[in-house]
Amino acid sequence: RKIAVIMAGGKGTRFWPRSRAVRPKQFLAMVGERTLLNATVDRLLPSFKAEDIYIVTTEALAADTRRMLPELPAANVLVEPEGRNTAPCLALALALIEQRTPEGVMVVLSADSWIGDNDKFLADIQVAVDHAWRKRDLVTFGIRPTYPETGYGYIETEGQGPVLGAQAFREKPNYETAVAYLESGRHFWNAGMFVWTLQDLRDELLRHCPEVLAPLDAWIADGARPDGLAQAYGRLPKLSIDYALMEKSERVAVVPASFRWSDVGSWPAVVEFHEADASGNMVQGDAILIESSNCAVFGGKRLVAGSGLENLIIVDEPDALLICRRDRAQDVKTIVERLAADG
Ligand code: GDD
Ligand code: MG
């Protein structure tokens, strides 16, 4: 049995002002017409039954998530009392899914990435599912790195063929290390998708990070009372699955992805998906740009007009306007932190 688990509780602070706490990145149509969350589910439906597709999200986003996905049973939206990063998120998914389906392969996906070539994606998933079932490895998908990104995990591979062995998994290395990985030719980016059997996820979590599972197992053993979950969940360490498990496990395998992938992680990454005009400008919504070049405008309800602008990203929302240099788009995170600190 093949089960998909989509992690969809992230905050997406890098897309302010379009993304907000109540309207995170996966609820937005960053590329194309469908939201990233809907696109992720659409992509799976040809090869997964709706009743085998689960979403894990936080209490605050659960109602909107169910409304956006009428094609899935409401009970398949699993709810974390609060966001504590992806290791607790997947431990909870495991504990709940085991109650309904004692055996099977779990395919973990992020709700916030873009994937080209759906047929190739589903074919690669099947390769990973077969490998996880027969060889009992924790299977990841490797993307050939094109620049020294420090926001991703890197997997050092060995061997040849459709499934490679992994020598080491390193989450978010520093810049110098990322440069060395890029040059080695043996390192792949981790696409943030994982395939493993329910049993292997349980075994490996118990071996490498038991504290992320123990409070949940105790809660289940105690009858899984809904009012007891928040307390159990609050005891789990705030850790990503990459640090908690993937860096530590010695049973990691890699399927080199044959599909195109982007984590659509920032405004400049979104701009890349859209056709620019002869001056390098890209406009969504209503805008007039005079003698301007390499600007991107994500308009809202108003007309945006500019003159003599260069290398800017402009995002207009009814209650906030972002204007930033294209090479400073990562500062959006700092803006959001400042806003949160100021209350
Ligand atoms: N339900 C839930 N709860 N989902 C969460 C939580 C949580 O507490 N935290 C994050 N997520 C979701 C996000 O919405 C996203 O879809 C996914 O989990 C990954 O979380 P990110 O916070 O975006 O992780 P990352 O981008 O820093 O790193 C991961 O992805 C990279 C590729 O995009 C890692 O797996 C890296 O190794 C990988 O390279
Ligand atoms: Mg991400």
Short mmCIF file of C-alpha atoms and ligand atoms in Angstrom, two decimals:
data_model
loop_
_atom_site.label_atom_id
_atom_site.label_comp_id
_atom_site.label_asym_id
_atom_site.label_seq_id
_atom_site.Cartn_x
_atom_site.Cartn_y
_atom_site.Cartn_z
CA ARG A 1 0.00 0.00 0.00
CA LYS A 2 1.29 3.43 -1.06
CA ILE A 3 0.52 6.43 1.13
CA ALA A 4 1.37 10.08 0.41
CA VAL A 5 2.00 12.56 3.21
CA ILE A 6 2.21 16.23 2.26
CA MET A 7 3.85 18.51 4.82
CA ALA A 8 2.00 21.81 4.58
CA GLY A 9 2.50 23.75 7.76
CA GLY A 10 5.35 26.05 6.80
CA LYS A 11 5.24 29.79 7.20
CA GLY A 12 6.74 30.99 3.91
CA THR A 13 8.04 34.26 5.35
CA ARG A 14 10.07 35.01 2.22
CA PHE A 15 6.93 35.92 0.26
CA TRP A 16 5.80 38.79 2.37
CA PRO A 17 3.64 40.80 1.80
CA ARG A 18 1.72 38.27 -0.26
CA SER A 19 2.26 35.46 2.25
CA ARG A 20 1.14 36.00 5.82
CA ALA A 21 0.79 33.78 8.87
CA VAL A 22 -2.78 32.94 7.82
CA ARG A 23 -1.95 32.82 4.12
CA PRO A 24 1.35 30.93 3.79
CA LYS A 25 3.16 30.14 0.57
CA GLN A 26 1.40 26.84 -0.12
CA PHE A 27 -1.95 28.69 -0.30
CA LEU A 28 -0.68 30.93 -3.09
CA ALA A 29 -0.53 30.37 -6.83
CA MET A 30 3.12 31.32 -7.14
CA VAL A 31 3.52 29.65 -10.52
CA GLY A 32 0.52 28.93 -12.73
CA GLU A 33 -3.13 29.02 -11.78
CA ARG A 34 -3.32 26.49 -8.96
CA THR A 35 -1.99 27.03 -5.46
CA LEU A 36 1.19 25.10 -4.63
CA LEU A 37 -0.83 22.88 -2.28
CA ASN A 38 -3.48 22.09 -4.90
CA ALA A 39 -0.80 21.50 -7.52
CA THR A 40 0.93 19.03 -5.17
CA VAL A 41 -2.27 17.01 -4.72
CA ASP A 42 -3.21 17.22 -8.44
CA ARG A 43 0.19 15.78 -9.28
CA LEU A 44 -0.41 12.69 -7.10
CA LEU A 45 -3.99 11.85 -8.06
CA PRO A 46 -3.09 9.82 -11.18
CA SER A 47 -1.24 7.30 -9.02
CA PHE A 48 -2.57 7.56 -5.44
CA LYS A 49 -6.10 6.98 -4.18
CA ALA A 50 -7.58 10.12 -2.57
CA GLU A 51 -8.07 8.19 0.67
CA ASP A 52 -4.31 7.47 0.75
CA ILE A 53 -3.24 11.11 0.43
CA TYR A 54 -2.69 12.85 3.77
CA ILE A 55 -1.90 16.48 4.54
CA VAL A 56 -0.22 17.46 7.80
CA THR A 57 -0.74 21.03 8.86
CA THR A 58 -1.16 23.18 11.93
CA GLU A 59 -4.38 23.89 13.78
CA ALA A 60 -4.42 27.47 12.45
CA LEU A 61 -4.37 26.35 8.80
CA ALA A 62 -6.50 23.19 9.01
CA ALA A 63 -9.91 24.65 8.12
CA ASP A 64 -8.59 26.49 5.06
CA THR A 65 -6.62 23.42 4.00
CA ARG A 66 -9.76 21.23 4.09
CA ARG A 67 -11.72 23.86 2.17
CA MET A 68 -9.04 23.99 -0.53
CA LEU A 69 -8.97 20.21 -0.95
CA PRO A 70 -12.58 18.99 -1.26
CA GLU A 71 -11.28 16.00 -3.26
CA LEU A 72 -9.68 14.52 -0.10
CA PRO A 73 -11.53 13.06 2.91
CA ALA A 74 -11.60 15.73 5.64
CA ALA A 75 -10.11 13.22 8.10
CA ASN A 76 -7.00 12.99 5.91
CA VAL A 77 -5.99 16.49 6.95
CA LEU A 78 -3.97 15.61 10.05
CA VAL A 79 -3.67 18.44 12.53
CA GLU A 80 -0.65 19.38 14.64
CA PRO A 81 -1.54 21.48 17.68
CA GLU A 82 1.33 23.81 16.72
CA GLY A 83 4.22 23.92 14.26
CA ARG A 84 7.35 22.24 15.70
CA ASN A 85 9.16 21.61 12.40
CA THR A 86 9.19 18.53 10.20
CA ALA A 87 10.47 15.78 12.53
CA PRO A 88 7.49 16.11 14.93
CA CYS A 89 5.20 16.62 11.93
CA LEU A 90 6.25 13.28 10.43
CA ALA A 91 6.29 11.47 13.79
CA LEU A 92 2.66 12.52 14.29
CA ALA A 93 1.74 11.46 10.75
CA LEU A 94 3.37 8.09 11.39
CA ALA A 95 1.62 7.55 14.71
CA LEU A 96 -1.80 8.44 13.27
CA ILE A 97 -1.45 6.58 9.98
CA GLU A 98 -0.24 3.40 11.74
CA GLN A 99 -3.62 3.34 13.50
CA ARG A 100 -5.42 3.02 10.17
CA THR A 101 -2.85 1.25 7.96
CA PRO A 102 -0.36 -0.90 9.83
CA GLU A 103 1.85 -1.61 6.82
CA GLY A 104 2.84 0.34 3.74
CA VAL A 105 5.23 2.73 2.04
CA MET A 106 5.02 6.42 2.92
CA VAL A 107 5.87 9.01 0.28
CA VAL A 108 6.61 12.35 1.96
CA LEU A 109 6.30 15.54 -0.07
CA SER A 110 6.58 19.25 0.59
CA ALA A 111 3.63 21.45 -0.27
CA ASP A 112 5.80 24.23 -1.49
CA SER A 113 7.75 23.06 -4.49
CA TRP A 114 7.27 23.22 -8.22
CA ILE A 115 7.78 20.10 -10.33
CA GLY A 116 7.97 19.89 -14.13
CA ASP A 117 7.29 16.65 -16.04
CA ASN A 118 4.62 14.93 -13.99
CA ASP A 119 5.04 11.56 -15.71
CA LYS A 120 8.74 11.44 -14.90
CA PHE A 121 7.98 12.51 -11.33
CA LEU A 122 5.49 9.67 -10.84
CA ALA A 123 7.89 7.19 -12.47
CA ASP A 124 10.71 8.26 -10.11
CA ILE A 125 8.34 7.94 -7.15
CA GLN A 126 7.58 4.38 -8.21
CA VAL A 127 11.31 3.54 -8.42
CA ALA A 128 11.74 4.89 -4.89
CA VAL A 129 8.66 3.04 -3.56
CA ASP A 130 9.90 -0.27 -4.97
CA HIS A 131 13.37 0.30 -3.54
CA ALA A 132 12.06 1.27 -0.10
CA TRP A 133 9.83 -1.78 -0.01
CA ARG A 134 12.46 -4.29 -1.13
CA LYS A 135 15.71 -2.83 0.28
CA ARG A 136 14.29 -1.06 3.33
CA ASP A 137 16.31 2.14 2.81
CA LEU A 138 15.22 5.71 3.50
CA VAL A 139 14.98 7.01 -0.07
CA THR A 140 15.50 10.64 -1.08
CA PHE A 141 15.40 12.40 -4.46
CA GLY A 142 18.60 14.03 -5.68
CA ILE A 143 18.66 17.19 -7.77
CA ARG A 144 21.86 18.16 -9.60
CA PRO A 145 23.06 21.37 -7.94
CA THR A 146 23.63 24.38 -10.18
CA TYR A 147 24.98 26.88 -7.63
CA PRO A 148 26.18 26.71 -3.98
CA GLU A 149 22.78 27.07 -2.26
CA THR A 150 23.19 27.05 1.53
CA GLY A 151 19.48 26.62 2.24
CA TYR A 152 19.29 23.01 1.04
CA GLY A 153 20.48 19.63 2.21
CA TYR A 154 23.26 17.88 0.21
CA ILE A 155 23.66 14.15 -0.28
CA GLU A 156 27.00 12.61 -1.20
CA THR A 157 26.35 9.63 -3.43
CA GLU A 158 28.23 6.56 -4.53
CA GLY A 159 27.65 4.07 -7.31
CA GLN A 160 25.62 4.24 -10.50
CA GLY A 161 22.17 3.39 -11.75
CA PRO A 162 18.59 4.42 -10.99
CA VAL A 163 19.15 4.26 -7.20
CA LEU A 164 22.43 5.45 -5.67
CA GLY A 165 23.90 4.76 -2.26
CA ALA A 166 24.40 7.72 0.08
CA GLN A 167 27.67 8.21 1.94
CA ALA A 168 26.57 11.26 3.84
CA PHE A 169 23.65 13.65 4.20
CA ARG A 170 24.50 17.19 5.20
CA GLU A 171 21.75 19.70 5.94
CA LYS A 172 22.31 23.38 5.10
CA PRO A 173 26.13 23.51 4.87
CA ASN A 174 28.01 26.80 5.04
CA TYR A 175 28.99 28.57 1.83
CA GLU A 176 32.54 27.17 1.53
CA THR A 177 31.27 23.63 2.04
CA ALA A 178 28.49 24.17 -0.49
CA VAL A 179 31.06 25.34 -3.05
CA ALA A 180 33.14 22.20 -2.45
CA TYR A 181 30.02 20.01 -2.79
CA LEU A 182 29.10 21.74 -6.05
CA GLU A 183 32.56 21.01 -7.46
CA SER A 184 32.71 17.37 -6.30
CA GLY A 185 30.18 16.14 -8.87
CA ARG A 186 29.02 13.48 -6.43
CA HIS A 187 26.69 15.67 -4.35
CA PHE A 188 23.03 16.18 -5.01
CA TRP A 189 20.54 18.60 -3.49
CA ASN A 190 17.93 16.95 -1.33
CA ALA A 191 14.54 17.78 -2.83
CA GLY A 192 12.84 17.51 0.57
CA MET A 193 10.86 14.41 -0.45
CA PHE A 194 11.30 11.04 1.25
CA VAL A 195 10.11 7.49 0.67
CA TRP A 196 10.23 4.82 3.41
CA THR A 197 8.11 2.07 4.86
CA LEU A 198 6.11 2.91 7.98
CA GLN A 199 8.15 0.31 9.85
CA ASP A 200 11.51 1.72 8.75
CA LEU A 201 10.53 5.27 9.67
CA ARG A 202 9.55 4.01 13.11
CA ASP A 203 12.74 1.93 13.52
CA GLU A 204 15.07 4.69 12.39
CA LEU A 205 13.35 7.39 14.47
CA LEU A 206 13.56 5.16 17.52
CA ARG A 207 17.24 4.59 16.85
CA HIS A 208 18.30 8.16 16.09
CA CYS A 209 15.74 10.48 17.68
CA PRO A 210 13.47 8.53 20.06
CA GLU A 211 12.39 11.70 21.89
CA VAL A 212 10.38 12.76 18.83
CA LEU A 213 8.25 9.60 18.99
CA ALA A 214 8.05 8.57 22.65
CA PRO A 215 5.53 11.20 23.86
CA LEU A 216 3.28 10.40 20.89
CA ASP A 217 3.47 6.64 21.48
CA ALA A 218 2.56 7.24 25.12
CA TRP A 219 -0.40 9.39 24.02
CA ILE A 220 -1.62 6.66 21.64
CA ALA A 221 -1.16 3.95 24.31
CA ASP A 222 -3.23 6.13 26.62
CA GLY A 223 -6.18 6.05 24.21
CA ALA A 224 -5.23 8.94 21.89
CA ARG A 225 -7.60 11.36 23.61
CA PRO A 226 -7.86 14.54 21.48
CA ASP A 227 -7.38 16.79 24.51
CA GLY A 228 -4.10 15.09 25.40
CA LEU A 229 -2.34 15.69 22.08
CA ALA A 230 -1.33 19.31 22.64
CA GLN A 231 0.54 18.39 25.80
CA ALA A 232 2.34 15.42 24.22
CA TYR A 233 3.15 17.44 21.12
CA GLY A 234 4.54 20.32 23.16
CA ARG A 235 7.17 17.94 24.55
CA LEU A 236 8.62 17.07 21.11
CA PRO A 237 11.92 18.71 20.14
CA LYS A 238 11.68 21.42 17.46
CA LEU A 239 13.80 19.74 14.81
CA SER A 240 13.67 19.16 11.08
CA ILE A 241 13.63 15.59 9.79
CA ASP A 242 16.86 16.39 7.96
CA TYR A 243 18.78 17.01 11.20
CA ALA A 244 16.85 14.53 13.35
CA LEU A 245 17.04 11.57 11.00
CA MET A 246 18.57 12.00 7.55
CA GLU A 247 21.99 13.24 8.74
CA LYS A 248 22.21 10.32 11.17
CA SER A 249 20.78 7.32 9.36
CA GLU A 250 23.12 4.89 7.63
CA ARG A 251 20.35 3.55 5.41
CA VAL A 252 19.87 6.45 2.99
CA ALA A 253 19.51 5.91 -0.76
CA VAL A 254 19.07 8.46 -3.55
CA VAL A 255 16.99 8.40 -6.71
CA PRO A 256 18.54 10.99 -9.06
CA ALA A 257 15.49 12.98 -10.16
CA SER A 258 14.63 12.90 -13.83
CA PHE A 259 12.02 15.65 -13.32
CA ARG A 260 12.64 19.40 -13.12
CA TRP A 261 12.30 20.83 -9.63
CA SER A 262 12.32 24.19 -7.86
CA ASP A 263 11.52 24.98 -4.28
CA VAL A 264 10.20 28.39 -5.38
CA GLY A 265 11.91 29.79 -2.32
CA SER A 266 12.03 33.52 -2.96
CA TRP A 267 10.62 36.31 -5.13
CA PRO A 268 13.55 36.13 -7.60
CA ALA A 269 12.91 32.37 -7.97
CA VAL A 270 9.29 33.12 -8.90
CA VAL A 271 10.39 35.77 -11.39
CA GLU A 272 12.46 33.08 -13.15
CA PHE A 273 9.24 31.23 -14.01
CA HIS A 274 7.75 34.12 -15.93
CA GLU A 275 8.56 35.47 -19.35
CA ALA A 276 10.21 38.89 -19.20
CA ASP A 277 9.76 41.51 -21.93
CA ALA A 278 12.60 42.90 -24.05
CA SER A 279 13.74 45.18 -21.20
CA GLY A 280 13.79 42.32 -18.73
CA ASN A 281 10.63 43.51 -16.97
CA MET A 282 7.98 41.12 -15.69
CA VAL A 283 4.55 42.34 -14.74
CA GLN A 284 1.64 40.62 -13.02
CA GLY A 285 -1.48 42.74 -12.77
CA ASP A 286 -1.77 46.33 -13.90
CA ALA A 287 1.46 48.30 -14.27
CA ILE A 288 3.10 50.95 -16.42
CA LEU A 289 6.89 51.02 -16.46
CA ILE A 290 8.68 53.78 -18.34
CA GLU A 291 12.38 53.45 -19.22
CA SER A 292 12.79 50.75 -16.63
CA SER A 293 14.67 47.47 -16.82
CA ASN A 294 14.94 44.15 -14.97
CA CYS A 295 12.03 44.97 -12.70
CA ALA A 296 9.30 42.61 -11.53
CA VAL A 297 5.91 43.90 -10.45
CA PHE A 298 3.44 41.64 -8.63
CA GLY A 299 0.48 43.97 -8.70
CA GLY A 300 -2.63 43.81 -6.60
CA LYS A 301 -5.81 45.80 -6.88
CA ARG A 302 -4.15 49.07 -7.89
CA LEU A 303 -2.30 50.29 -10.93
CA VAL A 304 1.46 50.44 -10.30
CA ALA A 305 3.44 53.02 -12.26
CA GLY A 306 7.18 53.57 -12.31
CA SER A 307 9.79 55.41 -14.28
CA GLY A 308 13.55 55.01 -14.54
CA LEU A 309 13.57 51.92 -12.31
CA GLU A 310 16.20 49.20 -12.41
CA ASN A 311 16.55 45.78 -10.81
CA LEU A 312 13.61 46.14 -8.45
CA ILE A 313 11.00 43.75 -7.14
CA ILE A 314 7.69 45.40 -6.29
CA VAL A 315 4.85 43.55 -4.57
CA ASP A 316 1.66 45.49 -3.96
CA GLU A 317 -0.98 44.32 -1.49
CA PRO A 318 -3.89 46.34 -0.08
CA ASP A 319 -2.22 46.86 3.31
CA ALA A 320 1.47 46.68 2.47
CA LEU A 321 3.87 47.50 -0.36
CA LEU A 322 7.27 45.87 -0.83
CA ILE A 323 9.96 47.60 -2.87
CA CYS A 324 13.34 45.93 -2.81
CA ARG A 325 16.41 45.51 -4.95
CA ARG A 326 16.44 42.21 -6.77
CA ASP A 327 19.68 41.13 -5.08
CA ARG A 328 18.27 41.98 -1.64
CA ALA A 329 15.15 39.79 -1.77
CA GLN A 330 16.40 37.64 1.13
CA ASP A 331 15.94 40.74 3.35
CA VAL A 332 12.20 40.08 3.24
CA LYS A 333 12.82 37.57 6.01
CA THR A 334 14.36 40.32 8.14
CA ILE A 335 11.41 42.59 7.44
CA VAL A 336 9.01 39.89 8.65
CA GLU A 337 11.11 39.31 11.79
CA ARG A 338 11.08 43.06 12.49
CA LEU A 339 7.30 43.14 12.04
CA ALA A 340 6.86 40.20 14.42
CA ALA A 341 9.14 41.82 17.00
CA ASP A 342 7.24 45.11 16.78
CA GLY A 343 4.00 43.18 17.28
N1 GDD B 1 2.93 20.37 8.89
C1 GDD B 1 4.07 21.01 9.02
N2 GDD B 1 4.51 21.36 10.27
N3 GDD B 1 4.77 21.27 7.93
C2 GDD B 1 5.94 21.92 8.06
C3 GDD B 1 6.45 22.33 9.32
C4 GDD B 1 5.67 22.02 10.48
O1 GDD B 1 6.01 22.35 11.62
N4 GDD B 1 7.64 22.96 9.11
C5 GDD B 1 7.84 22.93 7.78
N5 GDD B 1 6.82 22.31 7.14
C6 GDD B 1 6.66 22.04 5.70
C7 GDD B 1 6.82 23.26 4.83
O2 GDD B 1 5.54 23.82 4.53
C8 GDD B 1 7.45 22.69 3.58
O3 GDD B 1 6.46 22.20 2.70
C9 GDD B 1 8.26 21.48 4.08
O4 GDD B 1 7.69 21.15 5.35
C10 GDD B 1 9.76 21.73 4.23
O5 GDD B 1 9.98 22.72 5.23
P1 GDD B 1 10.92 23.96 4.97
O6 GDD B 1 10.93 24.80 6.20
O7 GDD B 1 10.53 24.64 3.69
O8 GDD B 1 12.33 23.25 4.83
P2 GDD B 1 13.62 23.83 4.09
O9 GDD B 1 13.26 24.38 2.75
O10 GDD B 1 14.32 24.75 5.02
O11 GDD B 1 14.54 22.52 3.89
C11 GDD B 1 14.04 21.30 3.39
O12 GDD B 1 13.74 21.37 2.00
C12 GDD B 1 14.89 21.59 1.13
C13 GDD B 1 14.39 21.61 -0.31
O13 GDD B 1 13.45 22.60 -0.50
C14 GDD B 1 15.11 20.22 3.67
O14 GDD B 1 14.53 18.94 3.47
C15 GDD B 1 16.35 20.41 2.79
O15 GDD B 1 17.24 19.31 2.97
C16 GDD B 1 15.92 20.47 1.33
O16 GDD B 1 17.07 20.67 0.49
MG MG B 2 11.47 24.97 1.81
#
